[in-house]
C-alpha cells in the first residue's frame, strides 16, 4: 500500500476526483479524448486526477487490478502502468506500440542467438528500451507490475518513475 | 533429559530386584556375560528395532536384564524407538544384568534420517535437456513421475524446472509419451489454459495425473500440457495478446521438459478464475470444436501445486542448494524437500519468516529496501539472476546488455527485507560479478549473476521496479516457501510466507 499513495498523489486526488462507473480504455499514444470516448470493455471504475503536469486516469477492475493512463497537457497518452494478478491485454493497452515491443523482444532474442556461440537467456523482468518505446514488466504468478511510456511524449518535468 | 531420568529409574528398579533375587537365588549362582543383538540393525528416524539379550551364567542365575539406549527410548522388553535425527547416528543399546550390574552387553543400531528418499526429490543445476536455444543458466531441475490416474501407466520426466514463482506442473507435449486424461469444464467441453509469464505465455489442455516426486505422491492432480501454436486447439487471440511468444511449444524454446511450480499458492489462478469473479479472465478456456472462450473453473479443477495435495508434508517446500563459489560451478546438486517442520529434515530452524499478502496486487511480495529506495521483493527460483536496479553498477556490452558487469568484481552488496509479520527489516548480503567473465566459462550455476531494471527504477518506489531474488540467492541457503493457509510447525505465522 505504501507504493500506491504518495503524498503528492493524495493531494491531487483531493483536488479533482471523478468517480465514474465507466468502462473506458485508451491506448498508448492515443488522444486523451479516447479515454472518455472508448466504449466499455472492462467493468471497471475510472478515477481521473489532474495534477497540472498531466492527467492520470486510473481504471480499477472488479478483481482489484489497475491500469493507469497518463495524459499530457497536449492531450496524448504518453504512459501507462499496470498491476494485478494477470498482465493486462497488451494489444489493447499499447495499441500500435504492442508490435513495437514484440519486435524489440524478438530482436533481443535473435541478437542473443546470432553470435558465434549460443548465449545465456535472461529469465527475469522484461526490459525493453528503444527510442520509440520503453516497456518494463516484473513480478510473478499472481502479481504482475509494469509500465510503458513513449520517451518523446514525456511532458517536461515528468520522470519515468512517475509512471507507476 | 527424559532418557537420563528413565535410566535412573531403571537403576533404582534394578537394585530392588537384585535384593529380591539375592534372597531367593541361594548361593553359587553367577552371571558371566550378556550379549545383545537388535533387529533390524539399521532403522529410520523414529523407527523401531527389537533387541534381545542372551545372559550366560552358572548355577540358578537370573536371566533378567535392564535396557538402556544412548539415544531414543527402549522399553523393558528391549523394543527400541529410535530418535529423530537429521544425520545418521549410531545408537548404543545396553543390556545390564539384573543380578550383577557390573556385567552388561551392547549392540549398535544405525539410525538414518527418515525422510531422505521419502520427502526429498533431487535438484540439479546443469546444462538441461538438449537441444536448447540457449546455454542453460541458473535453472534448477528436478524429476517428476506422472501416471494416468489410478493406473501403472507412468512416465518419469527429468529436467523439470523448479519454480517458486508459479504454481502447478506443466509439461511440454512433445516430451509426454503417455496419454493423460483431459479435464472437461462445467459445460462438458475440454478445458484449456493460457498462462502468462513475464516474457511470454504457455497454452494447452488441462489434464489430470498422479504425480510423484521423491517418495511423495498426489492423486489426480490437475496439471497442464503445453502445446505448440501449430497444435489444436489454436491459441485464442485473448491469449496471444499477452506479451512475448508461446514459450511452451518445445523443449528447445522452453529450456526444460516442463515446469513445476512450488510457490506460495494452492492453485495457479485461485478465486479470480471462479464464478466469484464477475467475468472469467483470459486464463481458463472452454474449448468446444467451434473454438475456445474464457470460462470459470472451480478451485478443485485448476492446475494445483502437487505438494498441496500430498497426504503429508503438504504445507510447503524447502529448497536446499549448496554454496556456489565466485566464478560459478559447472553443475550443482541439491534437494527439493517437501513439508516444512513436518520431518526431521525440513525444520525452519533459525530461518527468518517473511509473511506476504495472500491476495491483492502485491500477493506474494515482501518489501525490499536497497539504496534508500523501496521495492516489492520476491524470491523466485525461476528467475536466473538477482534482478534489481543500481545505476552505479556497470552494465555489460555486446550480447550481454541485460546483465551487470561491475568494474570491481565481485561487487559486495546488501539489501534488507521485511515481511508483513516483522517490525524491522533483516539484512541480506549478496555479490555481483562481471557477467562477461562468468559467461566465458562453461559453468551453468552462478551465485553472483545479476541484471538491471531501468535507470528510472533507482528512485521513486515504483512498484514496476521490483527486487527479484532469483536462483543465485538460493545457493548456500535454506529457502522455504509455505503455501497459503498452511500451518507450519515452528512458527505461528500461517502461509503464505517465505523463510530463509
XYZ file of C-alpha atoms in Angstrom:
664
model
C 0.000 0.000 0.000
C 2.938 2.253 0.676
C 3.645 2.193 -3.016
C 0.266 3.343 -4.111
C -0.252 6.575 -2.277
C 2.438 9.178 -2.318
C 1.513 12.418 -0.644
C 1.575 14.251 -3.919
C -0.878 11.804 -5.399
C -3.171 12.068 -2.412
C -3.266 15.849 -2.774
C -4.049 15.568 -6.434
C -6.866 13.172 -5.709
C -8.305 15.649 -3.282
C -8.096 18.356 -5.896
C -10.144 16.597 -8.508
C -11.608 13.159 -8.276
C -14.156 11.845 -10.690
C -15.643 8.530 -9.770
C -17.407 7.233 -12.824
C -18.926 3.790 -13.248
C -17.437 3.899 -16.688
C -15.520 1.404 -18.687
C -13.011 3.108 -20.806
C -9.748 2.330 -22.374
C -7.304 4.376 -24.281
C -4.192 3.124 -25.924
C -0.695 4.392 -25.604
C -0.105 7.294 -27.980
C -3.815 7.942 -28.465
C -5.600 11.201 -27.991
C -6.859 11.759 -24.482
C -10.428 12.005 -25.638
C -10.307 8.288 -26.289
C -10.205 7.676 -22.567
C -13.702 9.006 -22.204
C -14.991 8.035 -25.611
C -13.949 4.423 -25.578
C -16.771 2.042 -25.178
C -16.886 -0.045 -22.070
C -14.711 -3.066 -22.347
C -13.911 -3.573 -18.736
C -16.344 -3.403 -15.896
C -14.059 -1.024 -14.111
C -14.336 2.247 -12.304
C -12.479 5.284 -13.581
C -10.828 7.851 -11.408
C -9.277 10.852 -13.068
C -6.772 13.124 -11.407
C -5.476 16.382 -12.851
C -2.188 17.318 -11.282
C -1.414 20.083 -13.849
C 1.596 18.442 -15.498
C -0.552 15.542 -16.618
C -3.938 13.932 -16.108
C -3.994 10.480 -14.606
C -6.863 8.156 -15.429
C -6.927 5.113 -13.201
C -9.176 2.208 -14.075
C -9.809 -0.292 -11.312
C -11.231 -3.621 -12.367
C -13.512 -5.701 -10.153
C -10.575 -8.019 -9.418
C -8.653 -5.071 -7.993
C -6.257 -4.948 -10.938
C -5.438 -1.419 -12.005
C -4.397 0.319 -15.170
C -3.233 3.921 -15.081
C -3.036 6.126 -18.132
C -1.045 9.335 -18.176
C -2.212 12.110 -20.477
C -0.002 15.082 -21.322
C -1.212 18.721 -21.413
C -1.048 18.319 -25.183
C -3.645 15.585 -24.882
C -1.622 12.469 -25.671
C -1.483 9.283 -23.623
C 2.265 9.220 -23.011
C 2.474 6.457 -20.459
C 0.623 3.548 -18.916
C 1.194 1.475 -15.808
C -0.489 -1.676 -14.612
C -0.715 -4.006 -11.652
C -2.757 -7.069 -10.974
C -2.933 -10.813 -10.741
C -2.512 -11.059 -14.520
C -0.910 -8.865 -17.146
C -3.387 -6.555 -18.924
C -4.488 -7.009 -22.525
C -1.399 -5.501 -24.085
C -2.773 -5.324 -27.610
C -5.482 -3.074 -26.288
C -3.393 -1.108 -23.833
C -0.359 -0.470 -26.025
C -2.152 -0.181 -29.361
C 0.358 0.229 -32.180
C 3.202 0.039 -29.677
C 2.341 -3.564 -28.902
C 4.008 -4.675 -32.119
C 6.994 -2.444 -31.444
C 7.552 -4.106 -28.092
C 7.046 -7.567 -29.585
C 9.575 -6.812 -32.315
C 12.057 -5.415 -29.804
C 11.719 -8.571 -27.706
C 12.217 -10.773 -30.750
C 15.240 -8.731 -31.814
C 16.708 -9.025 -28.347
C 16.330 -12.777 -28.510
C 17.638 -13.051 -32.059
C 20.624 -10.871 -31.255
C 21.448 -13.172 -28.385
C 21.294 -16.159 -30.690
C 23.103 -14.708 -33.678
C 26.570 -14.742 -32.139
C 29.178 -17.388 -32.838
C 28.171 -19.244 -29.720
C 24.802 -19.804 -28.129
C 24.349 -17.364 -25.285
C 22.604 -17.003 -21.987
C 18.950 -16.231 -21.698
C 17.786 -13.805 -19.050
C 14.883 -15.269 -17.093
C 13.556 -12.337 -15.147
C 11.856 -8.982 -15.532
C 11.393 -7.820 -19.117
C 13.035 -4.539 -20.015
C 12.674 -3.022 -23.481
C 14.314 0.330 -24.034
C 14.145 1.769 -27.525
C 13.903 5.323 -28.823
C 10.244 4.793 -29.570
C 9.024 2.891 -26.521
C 10.144 1.872 -23.056
C 8.487 -1.211 -21.591
C 9.047 -2.854 -18.221
C 7.230 -5.791 -16.683
C 8.141 -7.527 -13.450
C 6.584 -9.879 -10.945
C 5.465 -13.475 -10.821
C 2.282 -15.513 -10.968
C -0.458 -13.680 -9.011
C 1.369 -10.344 -9.056
C 2.360 -8.518 -12.229
C 3.535 -4.917 -12.324
C 4.687 -2.842 -15.248
C 4.968 0.430 -17.050
C 5.338 1.584 -20.640
C 5.893 5.045 -21.996
C 6.819 6.968 -25.106
C 10.008 8.904 -24.312
C 9.362 11.638 -26.902
C 5.931 12.373 -25.444
C 7.013 12.721 -21.803
C 5.960 16.219 -20.658
C 8.696 18.394 -19.236
C 9.398 17.664 -15.612
C 7.969 14.154 -15.725
C 10.283 11.328 -14.757
C 9.877 7.783 -15.925
C 9.399 6.776 -12.302
C 6.286 8.964 -12.152
C 4.561 6.467 -14.444
C 3.550 3.937 -11.891
C 16.812 -35.397 29.813
C 13.959 -37.856 29.555
C 16.352 -40.638 28.713
C 18.601 -39.926 31.687
C 15.698 -39.854 34.073
C 14.488 -43.166 32.682
C 17.973 -44.605 33.215
C 17.948 -43.509 36.844
C 14.605 -45.225 37.382
C 15.950 -48.381 35.821
C 18.962 -48.361 38.155
C 16.770 -47.825 41.206
C 14.457 -50.580 39.981
C 17.290 -52.992 39.421
C 18.683 -52.512 42.910
C 15.320 -53.542 44.353
C 15.130 -56.540 42.020
C 18.690 -57.584 42.932
C 17.849 -57.555 46.603
C 14.820 -59.726 45.935
C 16.727 -62.218 43.778
C 19.615 -62.375 46.209
C 17.223 -63.722 48.749
C 15.642 -66.439 46.632
C 18.555 -67.495 44.355
C 20.522 -69.214 47.066
C 24.321 -69.441 46.890
C 26.589 -70.425 43.975
C 24.844 -68.696 41.033
C 26.570 -66.053 38.948
C 26.122 -64.189 35.638
C 29.202 -64.406 33.426
C 28.245 -62.439 30.299
C 25.474 -60.630 28.468
C 25.322 -60.415 24.689
C 22.892 -58.224 22.748
C 21.570 -58.174 19.207
C 18.985 -55.890 17.590
C 16.901 -56.462 14.528
C 16.865 -54.614 12.267
C 20.283 -53.131 12.902
C 19.508 -50.117 10.719
C 16.371 -48.068 11.207
C 14.973 -44.760 10.056
C 14.479 -41.750 12.250
C 11.761 -42.595 14.768
C 11.700 -46.259 13.709
C 11.771 -49.304 15.982
C 14.131 -52.229 16.439
C 13.646 -55.258 18.702
C 16.669 -56.011 20.824
C 17.274 -59.289 22.632
C 19.817 -60.197 25.301
C 21.401 -63.562 25.948
C 22.565 -63.917 29.546
C 25.144 -66.597 30.347
C 25.941 -67.736 33.835
C 26.389 -70.548 36.263
C 24.032 -72.099 38.712
C 20.494 -70.867 39.109
C 21.339 -67.386 37.754
C 18.842 -64.661 36.968
C 18.409 -64.015 33.191
C 16.703 -60.651 33.675
C 18.298 -57.520 32.192
C 17.669 -53.813 32.280
C 17.730 -51.968 28.953
C 19.153 -48.595 28.136
C 19.842 -46.716 24.907
C 22.277 -43.871 24.208
C 19.602 -42.151 22.135
C 15.883 -42.606 21.737
C 14.000 -44.798 24.183
C 13.864 -48.513 24.876
C 11.148 -50.479 26.645
C 11.580 -53.041 29.435
C 11.182 -55.707 26.746
C 14.002 -54.320 24.583
C 11.949 -52.535 21.943
C 13.984 -49.547 20.765
C 12.262 -46.449 19.457
C 14.937 -44.558 17.545
C 15.362 -40.802 17.962
C 14.561 -38.222 15.264
C 17.815 -37.485 13.507
C 18.907 -35.229 10.701
C 22.180 -37.052 10.122
C 22.989 -40.724 10.658
C 23.681 -41.745 14.229
C 24.975 -44.888 15.960
C 22.670 -45.725 18.843
C 24.309 -47.855 21.541
C 21.938 -50.299 23.211
C 22.995 -51.729 26.562
C 21.517 -54.653 28.462
C 22.727 -54.880 32.060
C 22.317 -57.995 34.113
C 19.851 -57.560 36.910
C 21.746 -59.983 39.064
C 25.134 -58.367 38.521
C 25.131 -54.761 37.396
C 28.779 -54.941 36.508
C 28.007 -57.269 33.650
C 26.429 -55.903 30.530
C 26.405 -56.285 26.776
C 25.953 -53.783 23.977
C 24.858 -53.582 20.352
C 24.657 -50.656 17.971
C 21.758 -49.627 15.791
C 22.313 -47.234 12.903
C 19.637 -44.549 12.764
C 19.293 -42.783 9.415
C 17.317 -39.613 8.725
C 13.860 -40.788 7.943
C 12.913 -38.803 5.299
C 15.838 -38.849 2.936
C 14.301 -40.575 -0.004
C 10.883 -40.071 1.409
C 10.197 -36.376 1.201
C 13.198 -35.440 -0.890
C 13.376 -35.012 -4.643
C 16.719 -34.364 -6.305
C 17.675 -30.947 -7.614
C 20.338 -30.338 -10.194
C 21.585 -27.206 -11.908
C 23.204 -28.289 -15.167
C 23.064 -27.852 -18.948
C 19.484 -29.063 -19.051
C 17.884 -31.122 -21.794
C 19.335 -30.938 -25.311
C 18.998 -29.254 -27.684
C 18.393 -25.733 -26.449
C 18.365 -22.290 -27.958
C 20.460 -21.002 -25.076
C 23.081 -22.220 -22.637
C 21.144 -23.197 -19.551
C 21.974 -20.723 -16.798
C 20.889 -20.979 -13.187
C 17.951 -23.286 -13.833
C 17.232 -25.816 -11.065
C 15.744 -29.041 -12.369
C 14.019 -31.930 -10.634
C 12.493 -35.232 -11.727
C 8.763 -35.880 -11.753
C 6.805 -39.071 -12.365
C 3.338 -38.722 -13.868
C 0.847 -41.566 -14.184
C -2.569 -41.927 -15.726
C -4.686 -41.582 -12.548
C -5.189 -44.856 -10.756
C -3.038 -46.816 -13.202
C 0.505 -48.041 -13.560
C 0.873 -46.258 -16.879
C 3.570 -43.846 -15.883
C 6.425 -41.771 -17.207
C 9.342 -40.327 -15.313
C 10.493 -36.987 -16.662
C 13.789 -35.390 -15.734
C 14.854 -31.778 -16.147
C 11.617 -30.224 -14.994
C 12.354 -26.661 -13.915
C 11.598 -25.846 -10.268
C 9.825 -22.515 -9.871
C 8.876 -20.904 -6.576
C 7.277 -18.079 -8.576
C 4.450 -20.159 -10.021
C 2.088 -22.963 -9.111
C 1.488 -26.389 -10.619
C 3.019 -28.851 -13.045
C 3.268 -28.104 -16.777
C 4.908 -30.484 -19.219
C 5.924 -29.990 -22.838
C 3.574 -32.081 -25.010
C 6.454 -33.409 -27.116
C 8.044 -34.945 -24.025
C 4.945 -36.809 -22.867
C 4.715 -40.375 -24.121
C 1.655 -41.352 -22.131
C -1.822 -40.021 -22.680
C -3.146 -38.202 -19.639
C -6.915 -37.721 -19.443
C -8.096 -34.204 -20.174
C -10.323 -32.265 -17.833
C -13.675 -31.036 -19.008
C -15.087 -27.735 -17.942
C -18.531 -27.196 -16.478
C -20.037 -27.221 -19.968
C -18.572 -30.638 -20.722
C -16.051 -29.362 -23.230
C -12.290 -29.780 -22.927
C -10.637 -27.294 -20.617
C -7.527 -25.490 -21.834
C -5.358 -22.913 -20.187
C -3.414 -19.842 -21.199
C -0.848 -18.802 -18.680
C 1.105 -15.568 -18.949
C 4.656 -15.308 -17.751
C 6.683 -12.112 -17.816
C 8.157 -12.595 -21.267
C 5.729 -14.996 -22.903
C 2.892 -17.388 -22.314
C 2.073 -21.096 -22.463
C -1.037 -22.715 -23.873
C -2.581 -26.176 -23.766
C -5.040 -28.602 -22.216
C -5.613 -29.171 -18.530
C -5.213 -32.872 -17.709
C -5.015 -34.915 -14.527
C -2.178 -37.153 -13.380
C -0.986 -38.989 -10.328
C 2.212 -37.094 -9.571
C 5.184 -38.488 -7.661
C 8.242 -36.521 -6.599
C 10.788 -38.112 -4.295
C 8.759 -40.524 -2.169
C 5.613 -38.409 -2.139
C 2.593 -38.813 -4.381
C -0.650 -36.990 -5.031
C -3.594 -38.432 -6.944
C -5.421 -36.989 -9.930
C -3.720 -33.606 -9.786
C -4.833 -31.050 -12.381
C -1.808 -30.065 -14.483
C -1.165 -28.583 -17.900
C 0.222 -29.993 -21.123
C 1.920 -27.178 -23.026
C 1.421 -27.378 -26.781
C 2.885 -25.547 -29.788
C 0.841 -22.855 -31.510
C 0.547 -25.138 -34.530
C -1.368 -27.710 -32.454
C -5.050 -27.844 -31.724
C -6.852 -26.081 -30.226
C -5.319 -22.917 -31.673
C -4.201 -20.182 -29.314
C -7.127 -17.789 -28.731
C -6.418 -14.169 -29.603
C -7.038 -13.143 -26.000
C -4.143 -15.443 -25.089
C -1.736 -14.439 -27.829
C -2.302 -10.791 -26.889
C -0.010 -11.449 -23.956
C 3.477 -10.053 -24.369
C 6.045 -12.340 -25.968
C 5.514 -15.644 -27.736
C 4.211 -19.115 -26.941
C 7.157 -20.460 -24.957
C 5.805 -23.912 -24.213
C 5.875 -25.278 -27.731
C 9.055 -27.317 -27.451
C 11.943 -28.120 -25.133
C 14.473 -26.075 -27.089
C 12.441 -22.899 -26.625
C 11.336 -23.629 -23.083
C 14.762 -24.744 -21.857
C 13.271 -27.593 -19.813
C 10.997 -30.597 -20.199
C 8.462 -28.873 -18.018
C 7.903 -26.575 -15.100
C 6.936 -27.476 -11.548
C 5.554 -24.501 -9.663
C 6.014 -24.999 -5.912
C 5.156 -21.456 -4.943
C 3.028 -19.848 -2.289
C -0.417 -20.676 -3.603
C -2.614 -23.749 -3.778
C -3.775 -23.182 -7.355
C -2.309 -21.169 -10.190
C -5.272 -18.838 -10.584
C -7.333 -19.199 -7.434
C -10.569 -17.333 -6.697
C -10.079 -14.942 -9.644
C -10.913 -17.763 -12.066
C -14.001 -18.950 -10.188
C -17.501 -17.570 -10.513
C -16.714 -15.321 -7.552
C -15.277 -13.030 -10.208
C -17.618 -11.012 -12.413
C -16.151 -12.318 -15.643
C -13.604 -15.036 -16.357
C -10.075 -13.758 -17.042
C -8.074 -14.950 -20.059
C -6.698 -17.954 -18.191
C -9.023 -20.956 -18.445
C -10.893 -21.673 -21.660
C -13.896 -23.794 -22.559
C -12.908 -25.411 -25.838
C -15.650 -26.986 -27.961
C -14.588 -27.738 -31.540
C -16.016 -24.396 -32.598
C -13.342 -22.518 -30.631
C -12.197 -21.558 -27.171
C -13.736 -18.956 -24.894
C -12.822 -17.863 -21.370
C -14.571 -19.828 -18.637
C -14.847 -20.065 -14.866
C -13.185 -23.047 -13.211
C -13.688 -24.315 -9.670
C -10.604 -24.382 -7.482
C -10.583 -28.184 -7.486
C -10.206 -28.240 -11.259
C -7.498 -25.596 -11.500
C -3.864 -26.514 -12.014
C -2.730 -27.210 -8.468
C 0.553 -27.330 -6.603
C 1.045 -31.126 -6.203
C 2.736 -30.550 -2.853
C -0.527 -29.124 -1.503
C -2.220 -32.428 -2.429
C 0.373 -34.736 -0.862
C -1.132 -36.711 2.048
C 1.690 -35.471 4.308
C 4.478 -32.894 4.071
C 1.999 -30.713 2.213
C 2.439 -27.263 3.756
C 5.298 -26.098 1.556
C 8.799 -26.896 0.423
C 12.391 -26.354 1.410
C 14.936 -25.827 -1.342
C 18.483 -26.724 -0.404
C 21.259 -25.915 -2.823
C 24.928 -25.873 -1.873
C 27.045 -22.748 -1.964
C 28.491 -21.884 -5.343
C 31.900 -20.187 -5.361
C 32.603 -16.942 -7.176
C 33.031 -17.674 -10.847
C 30.341 -20.329 -10.774
C 30.210 -24.125 -10.991
C 29.678 -26.461 -13.930
C 26.872 -28.197 -12.052
C 25.470 -28.388 -8.543
C 23.142 -30.824 -6.842
C 20.669 -30.171 -4.075
C 17.357 -31.214 -2.632
C 13.733 -30.246 -3.066
C 12.352 -31.207 0.340
C 8.608 -31.470 0.906
C 6.947 -30.148 4.024
C 8.131 -27.525 6.487
C 8.647 -28.535 10.099
C 6.962 -31.853 9.431
C 10.026 -34.114 9.401
C 13.483 -34.184 10.873
C 14.954 -32.772 7.655
C 12.736 -29.756 6.997
C 12.585 -27.717 10.188
C 12.590 -23.927 9.979
C 15.479 -23.811 12.423
C 16.777 -20.270 12.678
C 15.284 -19.148 9.358
C 13.514 -15.778 9.395
C 9.877 -15.954 8.299
C 8.754 -13.257 5.813
C 4.952 -13.224 5.668
C 3.473 -11.971 2.381
C -0.048 -10.935 1.304
C -2.164 -13.834 0.061
C -4.262 -11.667 -2.268
C -4.368 -8.274 -3.905
C -1.977 -6.842 -6.433
C 1.037 -7.394 -4.208
C 0.305 -11.036 -3.415
C 3.443 -12.979 -2.667
C 5.697 -9.959 -2.197
C 7.595 -8.782 0.827
C 9.367 -5.424 0.952
C 12.990 -4.969 -0.048
C 14.996 -1.882 0.851
C 18.013 -1.128 -1.299
C 19.997 2.098 -1.688
C 17.339 4.183 0.065
C 14.605 3.008 -2.254
C 11.721 0.639 -1.538
C 10.826 -2.286 -3.756
C 8.429 -5.181 -3.974
C 10.676 -8.130 -3.163
C 10.199 -11.763 -4.027
C 12.156 -14.994 -4.072
C 11.796 -16.679 -7.439
C 13.800 -19.798 -8.256
C 12.551 -19.406 -11.814
C 14.472 -16.144 -12.215
C 18.078 -16.825 -13.069
C 19.737 -13.778 -11.535
C 19.497 -11.065 -8.938
C 17.410 -8.516 -10.794
C 17.436 -5.045 -9.269
C 18.326 -1.507 -10.211
C 21.626 0.054 -9.229
C 22.762 2.670 -11.718
C 26.230 2.704 -10.185
C 26.912 -0.838 -11.423
C 28.182 -1.036 -14.973
C 26.065 -2.899 -17.486
C 27.765 -5.358 -19.841
C 28.215 -4.610 -23.530
C 27.801 -6.717 -26.633
C 25.298 -9.513 -26.301
C 25.086 -9.220 -22.523
C 23.421 -5.839 -22.125
C 20.771 -7.300 -19.860
C 23.420 -8.244 -17.268
C 25.674 -6.457 -14.813
C 29.439 -6.240 -15.360
C 30.741 -4.415 -12.275
C 34.199 -2.910 -12.689
C 35.055 -4.071 -9.182
C 34.185 -7.723 -9.292
C 32.902 -9.181 -7.065
C 30.823 -6.228 -6.017
C 29.666 -6.996 -2.472
C 26.228 -5.564 -1.786
C 23.462 -5.762 0.743
C 19.746 -5.124 0.865
C 17.221 -5.729 3.599
C 13.890 -7.484 3.566
C 10.762 -7.155 5.669
C 7.663 -9.322 5.771
C 4.242 -8.192 6.955
C 4.907 -10.016 10.242
C 8.077 -8.048 11.022
C 8.735 -4.745 12.760
C 12.050 -4.113 11.061
C 13.916 -5.434 8.036
C 16.666 -8.029 8.073
C 19.821 -7.642 6.018
C 20.656 -9.979 3.157
C 24.137 -9.864 1.635
C 24.926 -10.800 -1.936
C 27.593 -10.245 -4.553
C 27.585 -9.461 -8.234
C 30.374 -10.487 -10.598
C 31.157 -9.492 -14.158
C 28.728 -11.478 -16.315
C 31.053 -11.349 -19.331
C 33.606 -13.260 -17.291
C 31.046 -15.643 -15.832
C 29.630 -16.460 -19.248
C 33.091 -17.057 -20.711
C 33.105 -20.328 -18.752
C 31.087 -23.479 -19.343
C 29.517 -23.096 -15.931
C 25.744 -23.286 -15.504
C 25.446 -22.278 -11.832
C 26.347 -18.743 -10.767
C 25.763 -17.299 -7.308
C 26.838 -13.803 -8.402
C 24.826 -13.180 -11.567
C 22.709 -10.056 -11.723
C 20.953 -7.737 -14.104
C 19.317 -4.318 -14.135
C 15.809 -2.939 -14.433
C 15.649 0.581 -15.860
C 17.691 3.634 -14.810
C 14.488 5.288 -13.573
C 13.963 2.435 -11.131
C 16.605 3.587 -8.679
C 14.291 6.125 -7.058
C 10.587 6.816 -6.684
C 9.475 3.489 -5.167
C 7.818 2.485 -8.436
C 6.158 -0.918 -7.936
C 7.059 -1.902 -11.502
C 10.646 -1.831 -10.286
C 10.948 -4.897 -8.094
C 13.802 -6.646 -6.373
C 13.818 -10.143 -7.813
C 15.795 -12.547 -5.631
C 16.397 -15.236 -8.232
C 18.099 -18.602 -8.066
C 21.555 -17.208 -7.140
C 20.045 -16.172 -3.805
C 19.150 -19.793 -3.049
C 22.704 -21.164 -3.254
C 24.019 -21.901 0.203
C 20.745 -21.035 1.911
C 17.769 -22.970 3.187
C 14.833 -21.288 1.453
C 11.298 -22.249 2.447
C 8.035 -21.404 0.677
C 4.919 -22.032 2.760
C 1.622 -22.433 0.919
C -1.313 -20.118 1.640
C -3.326 -21.015 4.764
C -0.828 -23.696 5.763
C 0.137 -24.256 9.385
C 3.860 -24.630 9.826
C 5.382 -26.171 12.968
C 7.994 -23.821 14.348
C 6.140 -20.578 13.672
C 2.744 -19.101 14.411
C 2.767 -17.284 11.054
C 0.452 -19.049 8.607
C 1.293 -19.388 4.926
C 1.865 -17.818 2.542
C 5.362 -16.928 3.582
C 8.927 -17.381 2.535
C 11.651 -18.087 5.051
C 15.426 -18.041 4.789
